């Protein structure tokens, strides 16, 4: 069996694992990250993208509120190209009354969150999409965060500091010898090969699946899997985040991000056997629309692009009050101290936006195990790409075109999108007179040929869906109808086995379809008919059989 060596192995390539990977690498440890799928393909790629100010938890969970506001300020400094400081409103509707607003103001003050009371007229002036029936509003420093970009930039930094990423590799066991964890047994999921990584410490950052890694060592944790569904609207409806000023409930946050707005979420307890079946139900869509349109009534007339859901990795101290009552605070376990099994650290709970803090806490524990005294730098050290040029104009309704590449004559639509997604690293693939690579392959999100190649060469993208996560290709209104085949051609030109790309294209189209199916009416239905015509009638996509996939070729569009 092939054997590798490292100081630390991190299991899980979500935002948490990526941040641990970076922190360990920056402190001089030789780190390897093992992820069974692509980076950010777990809960990290299935959330709301809200850069919490902490205000949501100000009344019910003061500890989480403090963690959020502190990390909110740090991420704005170190991850400029991953966040938008949009600010947010907490609005009170007639059915809510204003009593909660008073507790809310006090909670924000206690947690150190700047909160400014506004009149309904002021709120409507700031955010015209807000429900005009509101009776009160509070402005707070919420923002938006792109989970894919954050994870990708974090991994890039770790790799630039000596870390090694093994995506599409699953951890299948822990090597326990002489009473301590000494490594991980893994399998490469592309060729089935098993191998071992010997190390001094293992960090279990596998989110909603972290009980499975603990079971490899006969340990357990009381996870509370809380499933949440969300809808993506077809355009960016609001400039600021809009929240409901009441105790957290269903569909009470509308988050703008990139070219769209996202309404969510629901919250339902699910069993561990349901973690892989993430389909949004008709009831969830109904609830999201009914409740969401109370925040912004124009939602009822807007096109819905797709639906998706994710599972929160919460740890249940007590779930008697339902999952909204479980703390969103982080949980870090040194299994040497807790269970007498040194060499294993678990980090879970928390939130996307507290991933850096979670990593700092976990890496401190690892550093103690390895006798390393290098301090954590991640709170002050910017991520690759974070140095952004000054945005054009102050209003941020359309995020992408607000940047320009310094000293460049390229149109903002092209250069601005690249800078928006990759910050100052956009220079690596945008050259002034390189017309070939500056050609646009995805019109909705303005992704160029050069950006696709950069994602393949530098950001470890191996499949069509990986490219979507790195560049937003196929995430816009046409959902890949016009660009998917072009991108597949580009990917095939960079890979040895063209057949693999065909399978990856079919997976990509099926995945898009999965998200569209729950919202299939009106414009979404019309667009799907057109996609069917292009991809099936014109190109005959489902009849193209990639080698070895004949049985697995799910019926593309046949339900339509
Ligand atoms: C509906 C919803 C909305 C949310 N909204 C927000 C929000 O607006 N803001 C916010 O800050 N947070 C939000 N969250 C919370 C946030 O998304 C999560 O806390 C965070 O993404 C968890 O990241 P993670 O890295 O710990 O887990 P994950 O992203 O799930 O990463 C774990 C990884 O481990 C991998 N893995 C599992 N088993 C193995 C194995 N055996 N070998 C190798 N790899 C393995 C998985 O493939 C996965 O990629 C939301 C969550 C949900 C569900």
Coordinates of C-alpha atoms and ligand atoms in Angstrom, one line a residue:
X1 CA 0.0 0.0 0.0
X2 CA 1.2 3.5 -0.9
X3 CA 2.3 5.5 2.1
X4 CA 2.5 9.3 2.6
X5 CA 3.8 11.3 5.5
X6 CA 2.7 14.6 7.0
X7 CA 2.6 16.4 10.4
X8 CA -1.2 16.9 10.2
X9 CA -4.0 15.4 8.2
X10 CA -7.2 17.4 7.9
X11 CA -10.3 15.5 7.0
X12 CA -13.0 17.6 5.2
X13 CA -12.6 20.3 2.6
X14 CA -15.4 22.6 3.6
X15 CA -14.7 26.1 5.0
X16 CA -13.7 24.7 8.4
X17 CA -11.3 22.1 7.1
X18 CA -9.8 24.5 4.5
X19 CA -9.2 27.1 7.3
X20 CA -7.5 24.5 9.5
X21 CA -5.4 23.4 6.5
X22 CA -4.3 27.1 6.0
X23 CA -3.7 27.8 9.7
X24 CA -1.5 24.6 10.1
X25 CA 0.4 25.5 6.9
X26 CA 1.0 29.1 7.9
X27 CA 2.4 27.8 11.3
X28 CA 4.9 25.7 9.4
X29 CA 3.3 22.3 9.7
X30 CA 3.3 19.9 6.8
X31 CA -0.4 19.5 6.2
X32 CA -2.5 17.3 3.9
X33 CA -6.2 17.9 3.4
X34 CA -8.3 14.9 2.4
X35 CA -11.8 15.6 0.9
X36 CA -14.0 12.9 -0.5
X37 CA -15.6 15.2 -3.1
X38 CA -14.7 18.7 -4.3
X39 CA -13.8 21.5 -1.9
X40 CA -17.0 23.3 -0.6
X41 CA -19.2 20.5 -1.9
X42 CA -20.7 19.8 1.6
X43 CA -22.7 22.2 3.7
X44 CA -20.2 25.0 2.8
X45 CA -21.6 25.1 -0.7
X46 CA -25.3 24.8 0.5
X47 CA -26.0 27.8 2.7
X48 CA -27.3 31.3 2.7
X49 CA -24.0 33.2 2.3
X50 CA -24.9 35.6 5.0
X51 CA -21.9 37.4 6.7
X52 CA -23.7 37.6 10.0
X53 CA -23.3 40.7 12.1
X54 CA -24.4 38.5 15.0
X55 CA -27.6 40.5 15.3
X56 CA -29.7 37.4 14.5
X57 CA -28.4 35.8 17.7
X58 CA -28.3 39.0 19.8
X59 CA -31.4 38.0 21.8
X60 CA -31.2 34.2 21.8
X61 CA -27.5 33.3 21.8
X62 CA -25.3 36.1 22.9
X63 CA -22.1 34.0 22.8
X64 CA -22.6 33.3 19.0
X65 CA -23.5 36.9 18.5
X66 CA -20.1 38.0 19.8
X67 CA -18.3 35.4 17.8
X68 CA -20.1 36.6 14.6
X69 CA -19.4 40.4 15.0
X70 CA -15.7 39.7 15.7
X71 CA -15.3 37.5 12.7
X72 CA -17.4 39.8 10.5
X73 CA -14.8 42.5 11.1
X74 CA -11.9 40.2 10.4
X75 CA -13.3 38.7 7.2
X76 CA -14.0 42.2 5.8
X77 CA -10.3 42.9 6.3
X78 CA -8.7 39.6 5.1
X79 CA -11.1 38.4 2.4
X80 CA -12.2 41.5 0.5
X81 CA -13.0 39.6 -2.7
X82 CA -15.2 37.1 -0.9
X83 CA -17.4 39.5 1.0
X84 CA -19.7 42.4 0.3
X85 CA -20.3 44.8 3.1
X86 CA -23.9 45.5 2.1
X87 CA -25.2 46.2 5.7
X88 CA -28.6 44.8 6.6
X89 CA -32.0 45.7 7.9
X90 CA -34.1 44.0 10.6
X91 CA -37.7 45.0 9.8
X92 CA -40.8 44.7 12.0
X93 CA -44.1 44.1 10.3
X94 CA -47.5 45.0 11.9
X95 CA -48.0 41.3 12.9
X96 CA -44.6 41.4 14.7
X97 CA -45.2 44.5 16.8
X98 CA -42.3 46.5 18.2
X99 CA -41.7 44.8 21.5
X100 CA -39.0 42.4 20.1
X101 CA -37.2 45.4 18.6
X102 CA -36.5 46.8 22.0
X103 CA -34.9 43.5 23.3
X104 CA -33.1 43.3 20.0
X105 CA -31.5 46.7 20.4
X106 CA -30.4 45.8 23.9
X107 CA -29.0 42.4 22.7
X108 CA -27.0 44.1 20.0
X109 CA -25.6 46.7 22.5
X110 CA -24.6 43.8 24.9
X111 CA -22.8 41.9 22.1
X112 CA -21.0 45.0 20.7
X113 CA -23.0 45.2 17.4
X114 CA -23.6 48.6 16.1
X115 CA -27.4 48.9 15.6
X116 CA -29.2 52.1 14.3
X117 CA -33.0 52.5 14.6
X118 CA -34.6 53.8 11.4
X119 CA -38.0 55.1 10.6
X120 CA -40.0 53.0 7.9
X121 CA -39.4 55.9 5.5
X122 CA -35.6 55.9 6.0
X123 CA -35.6 52.1 5.6
X124 CA -37.5 52.3 2.3
X125 CA -35.1 54.9 1.0
X126 CA -32.1 52.8 1.8
X127 CA -33.7 49.6 0.5
X128 CA -36.6 50.0 -1.9
X129 CA -37.2 46.3 -2.1
X130 CA -38.4 46.1 1.5
X131 CA -42.0 45.5 2.4
X132 CA -43.6 49.0 2.5
X133 CA -46.0 47.8 5.3
X134 CA -43.1 47.8 7.8
X135 CA -43.6 49.6 11.1
X136 CA -39.9 49.8 12.2
X137 CA -36.4 48.9 11.1
X138 CA -32.9 48.6 12.5
X139 CA -29.7 48.9 10.4
X140 CA -26.8 46.5 11.3
X141 CA -23.5 45.6 9.7
X142 CA -24.6 42.3 8.0
X143 CA -23.0 41.5 4.7
X144 CA -22.7 38.6 2.2
X145 CA -20.0 36.0 1.8
X146 CA -19.3 33.7 -1.1
X147 CA -18.5 30.3 0.4
X148 CA -16.9 28.9 -2.8
X149 CA -14.5 31.8 -3.2
X150 CA -13.6 31.9 0.5
X151 CA -12.8 28.2 0.6
X152 CA -10.9 28.3 -2.7
X153 CA -8.8 31.2 -1.6
X154 CA -8.1 29.6 1.8
X155 CA -7.0 26.4 0.1
X156 CA -4.8 28.3 -2.4
X157 CA -3.0 30.0 0.5
X158 CA -2.4 26.7 2.3
X159 CA -1.0 25.2 -0.9
X160 CA 1.2 28.2 -1.5
X161 CA 2.6 27.6 2.0
X162 CA 3.4 23.9 1.4
X163 CA 0.1 22.1 2.0
X164 CA -1.1 19.3 -0.2
X165 CA -4.8 19.0 -1.3
X166 CA -6.2 15.5 -2.0
X167 CA -9.7 16.1 -3.3
X168 CA -11.8 13.1 -4.4
X169 CA -10.1 11.0 -1.7
X170 CA -12.1 9.6 1.2
X171 CA -10.8 8.9 4.7
X172 CA -11.9 5.3 5.5
X173 CA -10.2 4.6 8.8
X174 CA -7.9 5.9 11.5
X175 CA -4.5 4.3 12.2
X176 CA -4.5 3.8 16.0
X177 CA -1.3 2.4 17.4
X178 CA 0.2 2.5 20.9
X179 CA -2.9 4.2 22.3
X180 CA -2.8 7.2 19.9
X181 CA -4.0 8.2 16.4
X182 CA -1.0 8.0 14.1
X183 CA -2.5 8.4 10.7
X184 CA -5.4 7.9 8.3
X185 CA -6.4 5.2 5.8
X186 CA -7.7 6.7 2.6
X187 CA -9.1 5.7 -0.8
X188 CA -8.6 7.6 -4.1
X189 CA -12.2 7.6 -5.4
X190 CA -11.1 8.1 -9.0
X191 CA -9.2 4.8 -9.3
X192 CA -10.1 3.0 -6.1
X193 CA -6.5 2.8 -4.8
X194 CA -6.1 2.6 -1.0
X195 CA -3.3 4.4 0.7
X196 CA -2.1 5.5 4.2
X197 CA -1.0 8.8 5.5
X198 CA 1.2 8.7 8.6
X199 CA 1.0 11.8 10.7
X200 CA 1.3 13.2 14.3
X201 CA -2.2 14.6 14.4
X202 CA -5.6 14.2 12.6
X203 CA -8.2 17.0 12.5
X204 CA -11.7 15.8 12.0
X205 CA -13.4 18.7 10.1
X206 CA -16.0 16.6 8.3
X207 CA -19.0 18.7 9.3
X208 CA -22.3 16.9 9.3
X209 CA -20.4 13.6 8.9
X210 CA -17.9 14.1 11.8
X211 CA -19.6 11.3 13.8
X212 CA -18.5 8.8 11.1
X213 CA -14.8 9.7 11.5
X214 CA -15.2 9.5 15.3
X215 CA -16.7 6.0 14.9
X216 CA -13.5 4.9 13.2
X217 CA -12.1 5.3 16.8
X218 CA -15.1 3.9 18.6
X219 CA -16.0 7.4 19.8
X220 CA -19.3 9.2 19.4
X221 CA -20.9 12.7 19.4
X222 CA -24.5 13.7 19.7
X223 CA -25.0 15.5 16.4
X224 CA -28.2 17.3 15.7
X225 CA -28.6 17.4 11.9
X226 CA -30.7 20.4 11.0
X227 CA -31.7 20.6 7.4
X228 CA -32.5 24.0 5.7
X229 CA -34.0 24.8 2.3
X230 CA -33.4 27.9 0.2
X231 CA -34.5 29.5 -3.1
X232 CA -32.4 31.5 -5.5
X233 CA -34.2 34.3 -7.2
X234 CA -33.4 35.0 -10.9
X235 CA -31.9 38.5 -10.3
X236 CA -30.5 40.6 -7.5
X237 CA -33.6 42.0 -5.9
X238 CA -32.1 43.8 -2.9
X239 CA -28.9 45.7 -2.2
X240 CA -28.9 45.2 1.6
X241 CA -29.6 42.0 3.5
X242 CA -33.2 42.0 4.8
X243 CA -34.1 40.2 8.0
X244 CA -37.3 39.9 10.1
X245 CA -37.0 41.4 13.5
X246 CA -38.4 38.6 15.6
X247 CA -37.1 35.3 17.1
X248 CA -35.4 33.3 14.3
X249 CA -38.0 31.5 12.2
X250 CA -38.6 30.2 8.6
X251 CA -37.7 32.3 5.5
X252 CA -36.8 35.4 7.5
X253 CA -33.6 36.4 5.7
X254 CA -33.2 37.6 2.1
X255 CA -29.5 37.8 1.1
X256 CA -28.2 39.5 -2.1
X257 CA -25.1 38.0 -3.6
X258 CA -23.4 38.1 -7.0
X259 CA -26.2 38.4 -9.6
X260 CA -29.0 36.9 -7.4
X261 CA -30.8 37.0 -4.1
X262 CA -31.4 34.0 -1.8
X263 CA -34.3 33.5 0.5
X264 CA -34.1 31.1 3.4
X265 CA -34.3 29.1 5.3
X266 CA -36.4 26.3 6.8
X267 CA -35.1 24.2 9.7
X268 CA -36.0 20.5 10.1
X269 CA -34.3 17.8 12.1
X270 CA -33.2 14.9 9.9
X271 CA -31.7 11.5 10.7
X272 CA -28.1 10.6 9.7
X273 CA -29.5 8.3 7.0
X274 CA -30.9 11.4 5.2
X275 CA -27.7 13.3 4.8
X276 CA -27.2 12.4 1.2
X277 CA -30.7 12.8 -0.1
X278 CA -31.0 16.6 -0.3
X279 CA -34.2 17.3 -2.3
X280 CA -36.3 20.3 -1.7
X281 CA -40.0 19.6 -1.2
X282 CA -43.1 21.4 -2.6
X283 CA -44.1 22.4 1.0
X284 CA -40.7 24.0 1.6
X285 CA -40.9 26.0 -1.6
X286 CA -44.4 27.2 -0.5
X287 CA -43.2 28.2 2.9
X288 CA -40.2 30.0 1.6
X289 CA -42.3 32.0 -0.9
X290 CA -45.1 32.8 1.5
X291 CA -42.9 34.0 4.3
X292 CA -40.2 35.4 2.1
X293 CA -42.5 37.7 0.2
X294 CA -43.4 39.4 3.5
X295 CA -39.8 40.7 3.5
X296 CA -39.9 41.8 -0.2
X297 CA -43.3 41.5 -1.9
X298 CA -41.8 41.7 -5.4
X299 CA -40.5 38.2 -4.8
X300 CA -43.9 36.8 -5.8
X301 CA -43.4 38.2 -9.4
X302 CA -39.8 37.3 -9.7
X303 CA -38.4 34.3 -11.5
X304 CA -37.1 31.6 -9.2
X305 CA -33.8 30.1 -10.5
X306 CA -33.5 27.0 -8.4
X307 CA -33.9 25.5 -5.0
X308 CA -31.4 23.7 -2.8
X309 CA -30.8 22.6 0.8
X310 CA -28.0 21.8 3.2
X311 CA -27.6 20.2 6.7
X312 CA -26.2 22.2 9.6
X313 CA -23.6 20.3 11.6
X314 CA -24.9 21.2 15.1
X315 CA -23.9 19.5 18.3
X316 CA -26.9 18.8 20.6
X317 CA -26.2 19.7 24.2
X318 CA -30.0 19.7 24.6
X319 CA -32.5 19.8 21.7
X320 CA -35.6 20.2 23.9
X321 CA -36.4 23.6 22.4
X322 CA -36.0 22.5 18.7
X323 CA -33.0 23.1 16.5
X324 CA -33.4 26.9 16.5
X325 CA -32.5 26.7 20.2
X326 CA -29.2 24.9 19.7
X327 CA -26.2 27.1 19.9
X328 CA -24.5 28.0 16.6
X329 CA -21.2 28.3 18.6
X330 CA -18.2 26.2 17.7
X331 CA -17.4 22.8 19.3
X332 CA -13.7 21.8 19.5
X333 CA -12.7 18.5 21.1
X334 CA -9.2 17.3 21.9
X335 CA -9.9 13.5 22.1
X336 CA -6.7 13.1 24.1
X337 CA -8.2 15.2 26.9
X338 CA -11.8 14.1 26.5
X339 CA -11.5 10.4 25.6
X340 CA -7.9 9.4 26.4
X341 CA -7.1 9.1 22.6
X342 CA -4.3 11.6 21.8
X343 CA -3.7 12.6 18.2
X344 CA -7.3 13.4 17.2
X345 CA -9.0 16.8 17.3
X346 CA -12.6 17.3 16.2
X347 CA -13.9 20.7 15.2
X348 CA -17.6 21.2 14.3
X349 CA -20.7 23.3 15.0
X350 CA -20.2 27.0 14.3
X351 CA -21.0 28.7 11.1
X352 CA -19.4 29.4 7.7
X353 CA -18.4 32.8 8.8
X354 CA -16.7 31.6 12.0
X355 CA -14.5 29.1 10.1
X356 CA -11.3 31.1 10.6
X357 CA -11.9 31.2 14.4
X358 CA -12.8 27.5 14.5
X359 CA -9.6 26.8 12.7
X360 CA -7.6 28.9 15.1
X361 CA -9.0 27.0 18.1
X362 CA -8.4 23.6 16.5
X363 CA -4.9 24.5 15.3
X364 CA -3.9 25.7 18.7
X365 CA -4.8 22.2 20.0
X366 CA -2.8 20.6 17.2
X367 CA 0.2 22.9 17.8
X368 CA 0.2 21.9 21.5
X369 CA 0.3 18.2 20.5
X370 CA 3.2 18.9 18.1
X371 CA 5.0 21.3 20.5
X372 CA 4.8 24.1 18.0
X373 CA 4.7 27.6 19.4
X374 CA 4.2 29.7 16.2
X375 CA 1.3 32.0 16.8
X376 CA -1.8 32.1 14.6
X377 CA -1.7 34.8 11.9
X378 CA -4.9 34.2 10.1
X379 CA -6.8 37.1 11.7
X380 CA -4.5 39.7 10.1
X381 CA -3.0 38.0 7.0
X382 CA -5.0 38.6 3.8
X383 CA -6.1 35.7 1.6
X384 CA -4.7 35.5 -1.9
X385 CA -6.5 38.0 -4.1
X386 CA -7.8 40.1 -1.1
X387 CA -6.2 43.3 -2.2
X388 CA -8.9 44.9 -4.3
X389 CA -8.9 48.1 -6.3
X390 CA -11.3 50.8 -5.2
X391 CA -14.8 49.9 -6.3
X392 CA -16.5 52.2 -8.8
X393 CA -19.3 54.0 -7.2
X394 CA -20.7 53.4 -3.7
X395 CA -24.0 51.6 -4.6
X396 CA -23.5 47.9 -4.8
X397 CA -26.6 46.6 -6.4
X398 CA -24.7 44.8 -9.1
X399 CA -21.6 43.6 -7.5
X400 CA -19.6 42.4 -10.5
X401 CA -19.3 45.5 -12.6
X402 CA -18.2 47.7 -9.7
X403 CA -14.5 46.8 -10.2
X404 CA -12.0 47.8 -12.8
X405 CA -8.6 46.2 -13.4
X406 CA -6.1 48.9 -12.7
X407 CA -4.4 50.3 -15.9
X408 CA -6.6 48.2 -18.1
X409 CA -8.7 49.1 -21.1
X410 CA -10.7 45.9 -20.9
X411 CA -14.5 46.4 -20.5
X412 CA -15.7 46.4 -16.9
X413 CA -18.2 43.6 -17.7
X414 CA -15.2 41.3 -18.3
X415 CA -12.4 42.6 -16.1
X416 CA -14.8 43.7 -13.3
X417 CA -16.2 40.2 -13.0
X418 CA -12.8 38.6 -12.9
X419 CA -11.6 41.0 -10.2
X420 CA -14.9 40.6 -8.2
X421 CA -14.3 36.8 -8.1
X422 CA -10.5 36.5 -7.8
X423 CA -9.4 39.9 -6.5
X424 CA -5.9 41.0 -7.5
X425 CA -5.2 37.4 -8.7
X426 CA -7.3 38.2 -11.8
X427 CA -4.1 39.6 -13.2
X428 CA -2.8 35.9 -13.5
X429 CA -5.2 35.2 -16.3
X430 CA -6.3 38.6 -17.7
X431 CA -3.8 40.0 -20.2
X432 CA -4.6 43.2 -22.1
X433 CA -4.2 41.9 -25.7
X434 CA -4.8 38.2 -25.2
X435 CA -8.1 38.2 -27.2
X436 CA -8.2 34.4 -27.3
X437 CA -8.2 33.9 -23.5
X438 CA -10.3 37.0 -22.8
X439 CA -13.2 35.5 -24.9
X440 CA -16.3 35.0 -22.9
X441 CA -17.6 31.4 -22.5
X442 CA -20.4 32.0 -19.9
X443 CA -22.4 35.1 -20.8
X444 CA -24.6 35.2 -17.7
X445 CA -21.7 35.4 -15.3
X446 CA -19.1 36.8 -17.7
X447 CA -16.6 34.0 -17.3
X448 CA -13.7 34.0 -19.8
X449 CA -11.7 31.2 -21.3
X450 CA -8.7 32.4 -19.3
X451 CA -10.6 32.2 -16.0
X452 CA -11.6 28.6 -16.8
X453 CA -8.0 27.6 -17.5
X454 CA -6.8 29.3 -14.4
X455 CA -9.4 27.4 -12.3
X456 CA -8.1 24.1 -13.8
X457 CA -4.4 24.9 -13.5
X458 CA -4.3 26.8 -10.2
X459 CA -7.5 26.1 -8.3
X460 CA -7.6 22.2 -8.6
X461 CA -10.9 22.2 -10.6
X462 CA -11.3 18.7 -12.2
X463 CA -14.9 18.5 -13.3
X464 CA -17.6 20.8 -14.7
X465 CA -19.2 21.2 -11.2
X466 CA -15.8 22.1 -9.7
X467 CA -15.5 24.8 -12.4
X468 CA -19.0 26.1 -11.4
X469 CA -17.8 26.4 -7.8
X470 CA -14.6 28.2 -8.7
X471 CA -15.9 30.6 -11.4
X472 CA -19.8 30.7 -11.2
X473 CA -19.9 29.2 -14.7
X474 CA -23.5 27.9 -15.3
X475 CA -24.9 29.6 -12.2
X476 CA -26.7 32.4 -14.0
X477 CA -30.2 32.7 -15.5
X478 CA -29.6 30.1 -18.3
X479 CA -28.2 27.6 -15.8
X480 CA -25.5 26.3 -18.2
X481 CA -27.8 26.0 -21.2
X482 CA -25.5 28.1 -23.4
X483 CA -22.1 27.6 -21.8
X484 CA -22.0 24.0 -20.5
X485 CA -20.9 22.4 -23.8
X486 CA -18.3 25.1 -24.5
X487 CA -16.8 24.7 -21.0
X488 CA -16.8 20.9 -21.4
X489 CA -14.8 21.3 -24.6
X490 CA -12.3 23.4 -22.8
X491 CA -12.0 21.0 -19.9
X492 CA -11.5 18.1 -22.3
X493 CA -8.7 20.0 -24.0
X494 CA -6.9 20.0 -20.7
X495 CA -7.5 16.4 -19.7
X496 CA -6.2 13.1 -21.0
X497 CA -9.5 11.3 -21.0
X498 CA -12.3 13.1 -22.9
X499 CA -14.8 10.4 -21.8
X500 CA -14.5 11.6 -18.2
X501 CA -15.6 15.1 -19.3
X502 CA -18.7 13.7 -21.0
X503 CA -19.7 12.1 -17.7
X504 CA -18.9 15.2 -15.9
X505 CA -21.1 17.3 -18.3
X506 CA -24.0 14.9 -17.8
X507 CA -23.6 15.1 -14.0
X508 CA -23.5 18.9 -14.2
X509 CA -26.7 19.1 -16.3
X510 CA -28.4 16.6 -14.0
X511 CA -27.4 18.6 -10.9
X512 CA -28.8 21.8 -12.5
X513 CA -32.0 20.0 -13.3
X514 CA -32.3 18.8 -9.7
X515 CA -32.4 22.3 -8.4
X516 CA -34.8 23.6 -11.1
X517 CA -37.3 20.8 -10.7
X518 CA -38.9 22.0 -7.4
X519 CA -39.6 25.4 -9.0
X520 CA -40.8 24.4 -12.4
X521 CA -43.4 26.9 -13.4
X522 CA -43.5 30.2 -15.3
X523 CA -40.2 31.5 -16.6
X524 CA -38.2 28.6 -15.1
X525 CA -40.4 26.1 -17.1
X526 CA -39.9 28.2 -20.3
X527 CA -36.2 28.3 -19.8
X528 CA -36.1 24.5 -19.1
X529 CA -38.0 23.8 -22.3
X530 CA -35.4 25.8 -24.2
X531 CA -32.5 24.1 -22.4
X532 CA -34.0 20.8 -23.3
X533 CA -34.3 21.8 -26.9
X534 CA -30.6 23.0 -27.0
X535 CA -29.0 20.2 -25.0
X536 CA -31.2 17.2 -25.9
X537 CA -32.9 17.8 -29.3
X538 CA -29.9 19.7 -30.8
X539 CA -26.9 18.1 -29.2
X540 CA -28.4 14.7 -28.1
X541 CA -26.6 14.9 -24.8
X542 CA -28.3 12.0 -23.0
X543 CA -27.6 9.6 -25.9
X544 CA -23.9 10.2 -25.7
X545 CA -22.6 7.4 -23.5
X546 CA -19.3 8.0 -21.7
X547 CA -17.3 4.8 -21.3
X548 CA -18.4 2.7 -18.4
X549 CA -21.4 5.0 -17.6
X550 CA -24.0 3.4 -19.8
X551 CA -26.0 2.1 -16.8
X552 CA -25.6 5.2 -14.8
X553 CA -26.9 7.6 -17.5
X554 CA -29.9 8.9 -15.6
X555 CA -32.7 10.1 -17.8
X556 CA -31.8 13.6 -18.7
X557 CA -35.0 15.7 -18.8
X558 CA -37.2 12.7 -19.2
X559 CA -39.3 13.8 -16.3
X560 CA -40.0 17.0 -18.2
Ligands
LIG1 C1 -29.5 26.0 5.1 C2 -28.2 26.5 5.8 C3 -28.0 27.9 5.8 C4 -26.8 28.4 6.4 N1 -26.6 29.7 6.3 C5 -25.4 30.2 6.8 C6 -25.1 31.6 6.7 O1 -25.8 32.3 6.0 N2 -23.9 32.0 7.2 C7 -23.1 31.2 7.9 O2 -22.1 31.7 8.4 N3 -23.4 29.9 8.0 C8 -24.5 29.4 7.5 N4 -24.8 28.1 7.6 C9 -23.9 27.2 8.4 C10 -22.7 26.8 7.5 O3 -23.0 26.5 6.2 C11 -21.9 25.6 8.1 O4 -21.8 25.8 9.5 C12 -20.6 25.4 7.5 O5 -20.6 25.5 6.1 C13 -20.0 24.1 7.9 O6 -18.7 23.9 7.2 P1 -17.9 22.7 7.5 O7 -16.6 22.9 6.7 O8 -17.7 22.5 8.9 O9 -18.7 21.4 6.9 P2 -18.9 21.0 5.3 O10 -18.9 22.1 4.4 O11 -20.0 20.1 5.3 O12 -17.5 20.2 5.1 C14 -17.3 18.9 5.5 C15 -16.6 18.1 4.4 O13 -16.2 16.9 4.9 C16 -16.2 16.0 3.8 N5 -16.2 14.6 4.3 C17 -17.1 14.0 5.0 N6 -16.7 12.7 5.3 C18 -15.5 12.6 4.7 C19 -14.6 11.5 4.7 N7 -14.8 10.3 5.2 N8 -13.4 11.7 4.0 C20 -13.1 12.9 3.4 N9 -14.0 13.9 3.4 C21 -15.1 13.8 4.1 C22 -17.5 16.3 3.1 O14 -17.5 15.9 1.8 C23 -17.6 17.8 3.2 O15 -17.1 18.5 2.1 C24 -25.9 27.5 7.0 C25 -26.2 26.1 7.0 C26 -27.3 25.6 6.4 C27 -27.5 24.2 6.3

